[in-house]
Short mmCIF file of C-alpha atoms in Angstrom, two decimals:
data_model
loop_
_atom_site.label_atom_id
_atom_site.label_comp_id
_atom_site.label_asym_id
_atom_site.label_seq_id
_atom_site.Cartn_x
_atom_site.Cartn_y
_atom_site.Cartn_z
CA ILE A 590 8.86 -43.38 2.07
CA GLN A 591 12.39 -42.89 3.37
CA GLU A 592 13.92 -43.69 -0.03
CA ARG A 593 11.76 -41.00 -1.64
CA VAL A 594 12.63 -38.45 1.06
CA LEU A 595 16.33 -39.08 0.49
CA LYS A 596 16.03 -39.13 -3.30
CA LEU A 597 14.34 -35.71 -3.21
CA GLY A 598 17.08 -34.37 -0.93
CA LEU A 599 14.59 -33.25 1.71
CA THR A 600 16.00 -32.11 5.04
CA GLU A 601 12.94 -33.02 7.07
CA SER A 602 10.56 -35.95 7.37
CA ALA A 603 7.85 -36.64 9.91
CA HIS A 604 6.07 -39.30 11.88
CA THR A 605 2.33 -38.63 11.78
CA VAL A 606 -0.61 -40.17 13.60
CA HIS A 607 -3.82 -40.16 11.60
CA MET A 608 -7.47 -40.87 12.25
CA VAL A 609 -8.58 -43.95 10.37
CA GLY A 610 -9.34 -43.24 6.73
CA VAL A 611 -9.94 -45.22 3.57
CA GLY A 612 -6.25 -45.45 2.67
CA ILE A 613 -2.89 -45.23 4.39
CA ASP A 614 -2.24 -41.79 5.92
CA GLU A 615 -5.45 -40.36 4.41
CA GLY A 616 -7.36 -39.51 7.59
CA PRO A 617 -6.99 -36.23 9.45
CA VAL A 618 -3.66 -35.81 11.26
CA ILE A 619 -3.84 -36.14 15.04
CA ALA A 620 -0.15 -35.48 15.71
CA GLU A 621 3.05 -34.85 13.81
CA HIS A 622 6.65 -35.16 14.92
CA ARG A 623 9.30 -33.77 12.58
CA ILE A 624 12.57 -35.59 12.05
CA ARG A 625 15.72 -34.03 10.65
CA VAL A 626 17.07 -35.74 7.53
CA PHE A 627 20.74 -35.84 6.55
CA PRO A 628 20.68 -36.33 2.74
CA ALA A 629 23.84 -37.51 0.97
CA SER A 630 23.71 -34.39 -1.19
CA ARG A 631 24.59 -32.34 1.89
CA TYR A 632 26.25 -34.82 4.24
CA LYS A 633 29.09 -37.16 3.37
CA GLY A 634 29.99 -40.66 4.46
CA ALA A 635 28.70 -41.95 7.77
CA ASP A 636 26.94 -38.64 8.48
CA ALA A 637 24.54 -39.14 5.56
CA ASP A 638 21.26 -40.97 6.01
CA THR A 639 20.42 -44.25 4.37
CA PRO A 640 16.80 -45.39 4.11
CA GLU A 641 17.49 -47.80 6.97
CA LYS A 642 19.03 -45.15 9.25
CA LEU A 643 16.19 -42.73 8.59
CA PHE A 644 13.57 -45.44 9.12
CA ALA A 645 15.16 -46.33 12.47
CA ARG A 646 14.98 -42.70 13.64
CA VAL A 647 11.38 -42.34 12.48
CA ARG A 648 10.47 -45.59 14.26
CA GLN A 649 12.19 -44.41 17.45
CA VAL A 650 10.16 -41.16 17.43
CA GLU A 651 6.98 -43.13 16.72
CA GLN A 652 7.55 -45.55 19.58
CA ALA A 653 8.42 -42.75 21.99
CA ASN A 654 5.32 -40.67 21.19
CA ILE A 655 2.41 -42.71 19.85
CA ALA A 656 0.86 -43.63 23.21
CA PHE A 657 1.10 -40.01 24.38
CA ASP A 658 -0.39 -38.73 21.11
CA ILE A 659 -3.36 -41.08 21.25
CA ASP A 660 -3.95 -40.36 24.93
CA ALA A 661 -3.83 -36.60 24.32
CA PHE A 662 -6.25 -36.95 21.40
CA LEU A 663 -8.71 -39.00 23.45
CA LYS A 664 -8.56 -36.54 26.35
CA ASP A 665 -9.15 -33.66 23.93
CA GLN A 666 -12.15 -35.48 22.43
CA ALA A 667 -13.55 -36.18 25.89
CA LEU A 668 -13.17 -32.52 26.85
CA PHE A 669 -14.89 -31.49 23.59
CA LEU A 670 -17.82 -33.85 24.26
CA GLN A 671 -18.12 -32.63 27.85
CA THR A 672 -18.13 -29.02 26.63
CA GLN A 673 -20.84 -29.83 24.07
CA LYS A 674 -23.05 -31.39 26.78
CA THR A 675 -22.81 -28.31 28.98
CA LYS A 676 -23.89 -26.08 26.07
CA GLN A 677 -27.15 -27.98 25.58
#
């Protein structure tokens, strides 16, 4: 994914958390965290991203947020179910 992002010269990527679907990243998005990209077409030398550098930043964002994202989703679902019960 990172190689494609860099090849296209995009300036933004994202870490997303999805509900389980049939394929990879096909389920509805639960959370998204955007990550700035430094493509070689705009940044030179050590400032430019490589696939490895971009992957490391994406992974860092994922590790810092995934537990929070899942917890927030589950709490939201519980609140939704509780609200539905009170409407019956």
